[in-house]
Each structure stands twice: as structure tokens, then as C-alpha cells.
Coordinates of C-alpha atoms in Angstrom, one line a residue:
M1 CA -5.3 -23.3 -16.5
T2 CA -7.5 -20.6 -18.0
F3 CA -6.5 -17.0 -17.5
P4 CA -8.6 -13.9 -18.0
A5 CA -8.2 -11.9 -21.2
Y6 CA -7.0 -8.9 -19.2
L7 CA -4.0 -10.7 -17.8
A8 CA -1.8 -8.5 -19.9
T9 CA -3.0 -5.4 -18.1
M10 CA -3.0 -6.8 -14.5
P11 CA -0.5 -5.5 -12.0
M12 CA 2.1 -8.1 -11.4
H13 CA 1.5 -8.5 -7.7
A14 CA -2.2 -9.0 -8.5
I15 CA -1.3 -11.7 -10.9
T16 CA 0.9 -13.2 -8.2
E17 CA -1.9 -13.2 -5.5
I18 CA -4.6 -14.5 -7.8
H19 CA -2.9 -16.8 -10.3
G20 CA 0.5 -17.5 -8.7
E21 CA 3.5 -18.7 -10.7
P22 CA 1.4 -20.1 -13.6
G23 CA -0.1 -16.7 -14.1
L24 CA 3.3 -15.0 -14.2
L25 CA 4.6 -17.6 -16.6
E26 CA 1.7 -17.0 -18.9
R27 CA 2.3 -13.2 -18.7
F28 CA 5.9 -13.7 -19.5
R29 CA 5.0 -15.7 -22.5
M30 CA 2.6 -13.0 -23.6
E31 CA 5.4 -10.4 -23.3
I32 CA 8.0 -12.4 -25.3
D33 CA 5.5 -12.8 -28.2
A34 CA 6.7 -9.4 -29.3
F35 CA 10.2 -10.8 -30.0
G36 CA 11.4 -12.9 -32.9
P37 CA 11.8 -16.7 -32.8
A38 CA 15.6 -16.7 -31.9
A39 CA 15.0 -14.1 -29.1
R40 CA 12.1 -16.1 -27.7
E41 CA 14.2 -19.3 -27.7
R42 CA 17.0 -17.5 -25.8
L43 CA 14.6 -16.0 -23.3
T44 CA 12.9 -19.3 -22.7
E45 CA 16.3 -21.0 -22.2
A46 CA 17.2 -18.4 -19.6
L47 CA 13.8 -18.8 -17.9
D48 CA 14.3 -22.6 -17.8
L49 CA 17.8 -22.2 -16.2
A50 CA 16.5 -19.8 -13.6
A51 CA 13.6 -22.2 -12.8
E52 CA 16.1 -25.1 -12.4
L53 CA 18.6 -23.1 -10.2
H54 CA 15.9 -21.6 -7.9
R55 CA 13.5 -24.6 -7.9
D56 CA 13.7 -25.1 -4.2
D57 CA 14.0 -21.4 -3.2
R58 CA 11.2 -19.5 -1.5
R59 CA 10.4 -15.8 -1.1
V60 CA 8.1 -15.3 1.9
R61 CA 5.0 -17.2 0.7
E62 CA 5.9 -17.8 -3.0
P63 CA 8.4 -19.6 -5.2
Y64 CA 11.5 -17.4 -5.8
L65 CA 10.9 -17.7 -9.5
N66 CA 8.0 -15.3 -9.2
H67 CA 10.4 -12.5 -8.2
L68 CA 12.6 -13.2 -11.3
L69 CA 9.6 -13.3 -13.6
R70 CA 8.3 -10.0 -12.2
V71 CA 11.7 -8.3 -12.7
A72 CA 11.8 -9.5 -16.4
I73 CA 8.2 -8.7 -17.1
R74 CA 8.5 -5.2 -15.6
M75 CA 11.5 -4.4 -17.9
M76 CA 9.6 -5.6 -21.0
H77 CA 6.2 -4.1 -20.2
H78 CA 6.8 -1.0 -18.1
Y79 CA 10.3 -0.1 -19.2
Q80 CA 9.8 -1.1 -22.9
V81 CA 13.2 -3.0 -22.9
R82 CA 13.8 -5.0 -26.1
D83 CA 17.5 -5.8 -25.5
V84 CA 17.4 -9.6 -25.0
D85 CA 20.7 -9.6 -23.2
V86 CA 19.3 -7.3 -20.5
I87 CA 16.1 -9.4 -20.0
V88 CA 18.2 -12.6 -19.9
A89 CA 20.4 -11.0 -17.2
G90 CA 17.3 -9.9 -15.3
L91 CA 16.0 -13.5 -15.2
L92 CA 19.4 -14.7 -14.0
H93 CA 20.4 -11.8 -11.8
D94 CA 20.5 -13.8 -8.6
A95 CA 21.9 -17.0 -10.1
V96 CA 25.6 -16.4 -9.3
E97 CA 24.9 -15.0 -5.9
D98 CA 22.5 -17.7 -4.8
H99 CA 23.7 -20.8 -6.7
P100 CA 27.3 -20.5 -7.9
A101 CA 28.2 -24.1 -7.4
E102 CA 25.2 -25.5 -9.3
L103 CA 25.8 -23.0 -12.1
A104 CA 29.6 -23.6 -12.3
G105 CA 29.0 -27.4 -12.5
P106 CA 30.8 -30.5 -11.3
G107 CA 34.5 -30.2 -10.7
A108 CA 34.5 -26.4 -10.1
D109 CA 36.4 -25.3 -7.1
G110 CA 38.2 -22.1 -5.9
D111 CA 36.4 -19.1 -7.3
L112 CA 32.9 -20.4 -7.7
P113 CA 31.3 -17.0 -8.6
G114 CA 34.0 -16.6 -11.3
A115 CA 33.3 -20.1 -12.6
A116 CA 29.6 -19.5 -12.5
L117 CA 30.0 -16.3 -14.5
A118 CA 32.1 -18.1 -17.0
T119 CA 29.3 -20.6 -17.5
L120 CA 26.8 -17.8 -18.1
A121 CA 29.3 -16.2 -20.6
A122 CA 29.6 -19.6 -22.5
R123 CA 25.8 -20.1 -22.6
F124 CA 24.5 -16.5 -23.1
G125 CA 27.5 -14.4 -24.0
P126 CA 30.0 -12.2 -22.2
R127 CA 27.6 -9.2 -22.0
V128 CA 25.0 -11.2 -20.1
A129 CA 27.7 -12.4 -17.7
G130 CA 29.0 -8.8 -17.2
L131 CA 25.5 -7.5 -16.5
V132 CA 24.9 -10.3 -13.9
A133 CA 28.3 -9.6 -12.4
A134 CA 27.4 -5.9 -12.0
V135 CA 24.2 -6.7 -10.0
T136 CA 25.8 -9.6 -7.9
N137 CA 26.7 -8.7 -4.4
P138 CA 30.4 -9.3 -3.4
A139 CA 31.5 -11.2 -0.3
Y140 CA 30.8 -9.0 2.7
D141 CA 33.3 -7.9 5.3
P142 CA 31.9 -9.5 8.5
D143 CA 33.2 -6.6 10.6
R144 CA 31.1 -4.1 8.8
D145 CA 27.3 -3.6 8.5
R146 CA 26.0 -5.8 5.7
H147 CA 23.3 -3.3 4.6
E148 CA 25.8 -0.5 4.4
Q149 CA 28.1 -2.6 2.3
Y150 CA 25.1 -3.6 0.0
R151 CA 24.2 0.1 -0.6
E152 CA 27.9 1.0 -1.3
H153 CA 28.1 -1.9 -3.8
V154 CA 24.9 -0.9 -5.6
A155 CA 26.0 2.7 -6.0
A156 CA 29.5 1.8 -7.2
S157 CA 28.6 -1.0 -9.6
L158 CA 25.7 0.8 -11.2
D159 CA 27.6 4.0 -11.7
A160 CA 29.6 2.5 -14.5
D161 CA 26.9 0.3 -16.2
P162 CA 23.8 2.1 -17.5
W163 CA 22.0 -1.2 -18.4
A164 CA 22.8 -2.8 -15.1
R165 CA 20.8 0.2 -13.5
V166 CA 17.8 -0.9 -15.5
I167 CA 18.0 -4.5 -14.1
K168 CA 18.6 -3.3 -10.6
V169 CA 15.9 -0.7 -10.5
S170 CA 13.4 -3.4 -11.6
D171 CA 14.7 -5.7 -8.8
F172 CA 14.6 -2.8 -6.3
T173 CA 11.0 -1.9 -7.3
D174 CA 9.9 -5.5 -6.8
N175 CA 11.6 -5.5 -3.4
G176 CA 10.8 -2.0 -2.3
V177 CA 7.3 -1.3 -3.6
G178 CA 6.5 -5.0 -2.8
V179 CA 7.8 -4.8 0.8
I180 CA 4.2 -4.7 2.1
H181 CA 3.8 -8.3 0.8
T182 CA 6.5 -9.4 3.3
L183 CA 5.5 -10.7 6.7
G184 CA 6.8 -10.3 10.3
P185 CA 9.8 -8.4 11.6
K186 CA 11.5 -8.8 8.2
V187 CA 9.3 -5.9 6.9
T188 CA 11.2 -3.4 9.1
R189 CA 14.6 -4.8 8.3
L190 CA 14.0 -4.7 4.6
A191 CA 12.5 -1.2 4.7
A192 CA 15.6 0.0 6.6
K193 CA 17.9 -1.7 4.1
Y194 CA 16.3 -0.3 1.0
R195 CA 15.1 3.2 2.0
P196 CA 18.5 4.9 1.7
L197 CA 18.7 3.7 -1.9
V198 CA 15.7 5.6 -3.1
P199 CA 17.7 8.8 -3.8
V200 CA 20.5 6.8 -5.2
F201 CA 18.3 5.2 -7.8
R202 CA 16.5 8.5 -8.5
E203 CA 19.9 10.1 -9.4
L204 CA 21.1 7.0 -11.4
I205 CA 17.9 6.7 -13.4
G206 CA 17.8 10.4 -14.1
R207 CA 21.2 10.4 -15.8
P208 CA 21.2 11.1 -19.5
D209 CA 23.1 7.9 -20.3
T210 CA 20.5 5.7 -18.6
P211 CA 18.9 4.0 -21.7
L212 CA 15.3 4.6 -21.0
S213 CA 12.7 7.0 -22.5
A214 CA 11.5 10.1 -20.6
P215 CA 8.1 8.6 -19.9
V216 CA 9.6 5.4 -18.6
K217 CA 11.9 7.4 -16.3
R218 CA 8.8 9.3 -15.0
H219 CA 7.1 5.9 -14.3
I220 CA 10.2 4.7 -12.4
F221 CA 10.3 8.0 -10.4
G222 CA 6.6 7.4 -9.4
Q223 CA 7.5 3.9 -8.3
L224 CA 10.4 5.2 -6.2
D225 CA 8.0 7.7 -4.6
L226 CA 5.6 4.8 -3.8
A227 CA 8.4 2.8 -2.3
E228 CA 9.4 5.8 -0.1
E229 CA 5.8 6.2 1.0
R230 CA 5.7 2.6 2.1
F231 CA 9.1 2.8 3.8
A232 CA 7.9 5.9 5.7
A233 CA 4.7 4.1 6.8
I234 CA 6.8 1.2 8.1
L235 CA 9.7 3.1 9.7
D236 CA 8.4 6.5 10.8
Q237 CA 5.8 5.5 13.3
P238 CA 5.7 7.4 16.6
G239 CA 7.4 5.5 19.4

């Protein structure tokens, strides 16, 4: 497939709409060209694992892998992240939550998420496993509101891990700013789930220990403002 020369400058949802998964894969390859051979090999291995685990998963009208690619590309391009562990964890941030049994492998029983994290630690190192653990949702109490528990977990887990904030805010941006690409009643549910997290992320990203430059933080604040505008448009309609 032939892609335009300006693929490297296209917004990611535009790439998604026009070129689909092949376009995002090509953009990912363009981004990792800035890394050395060993880093590119490791990033490609993580991408291959993510593609295998999520091969049958869908996200509205698209393969789920598109979301993972956008999270990783956003960190490399917009956030200027060059820490390979962080990008690997971004590609695999939903692996333990969505596919613990497949990741843990045959014979695993009992604590499947723990076994899945052990597999990640063995393949990519304990730091990657720790970052994935920080952005993996725990088992929810069925007697409490799931969305409230999700928000509590996000605030607590990201408080202690500055690099996990970077992964999660890229994930949140894809979900929040991208909420308008969702169809049906799910749009309202997701907007109500995510909207209370806008000030949480603003405070977390603004902290001095969040390892991003001042221009990158301003970019993220702009994206959070855009997410809030979209949530308001969805949720604050009269009647």
C-alpha cells in the first residue's frame, strides 16, 4: 500500500479514518526509525505481541490494535518519549487486563494477572511489567459503581508512578478526545466515565516530577481542554 509523504504529519484519527490499521502501522514504523536497532527490535516485538493478543478485539468500527498504536505513536511524536520501556508498556497496556490467560500461557492458574505480569517481566523486564501493572484496572467490587472505582484506581496508581501517568494520559487522550468517534448510547456513558478525570490528569501532568517538557505539558493541557469541550457538548445539553 502506498501512503502520502505527509503521513508523518497527519493527525492520528485522520490516519485511522483514511488509511486504517496499515496507515497506523506505517506511521509507527516511521516513528521508531529514530531509535537504534536494538530498540526497534524490542518495540517491534512488543507490537507483534500486542497484535497477537488483541487480534480478534474490536473497538467500535476498528481493530483494537489501532488504539494501542495511537497510544504509542502519541507518546513518541507528541510527548517526545524516547524511553523504550515506556513505549513498550504503552503498546501492552491492556494486555494483562484483557488477555491474562493468553499472556500467562498454558498451565497457568490461580492469579492469572500475576502470571501474565510475570510473563511480561520475563520478556521485557520488570520495569515494563510494573508500568503495565500501574495502568491495569483491578477487580471491581460488584456492589460499588464501576466508573467510580475506575477513577479512584487511576488517581491512586498514577500518584506514585510518574511514567505511568504518561502512558495513561495518552490512553485517556485517545479515549476522551476520541469519544466523538464512538457510536450510539456508549458515547454518553464514556463521556460520563471520563469527564471527572480531566482535572485529575491536569494536576498529575502538571506536577514537577512528571517527566515531560513544559511544551509537551502545554500540549497535553490543550488536549484535556478539548476533551472537556467534547464531554460538555455530549453531557450538558438542555433537557
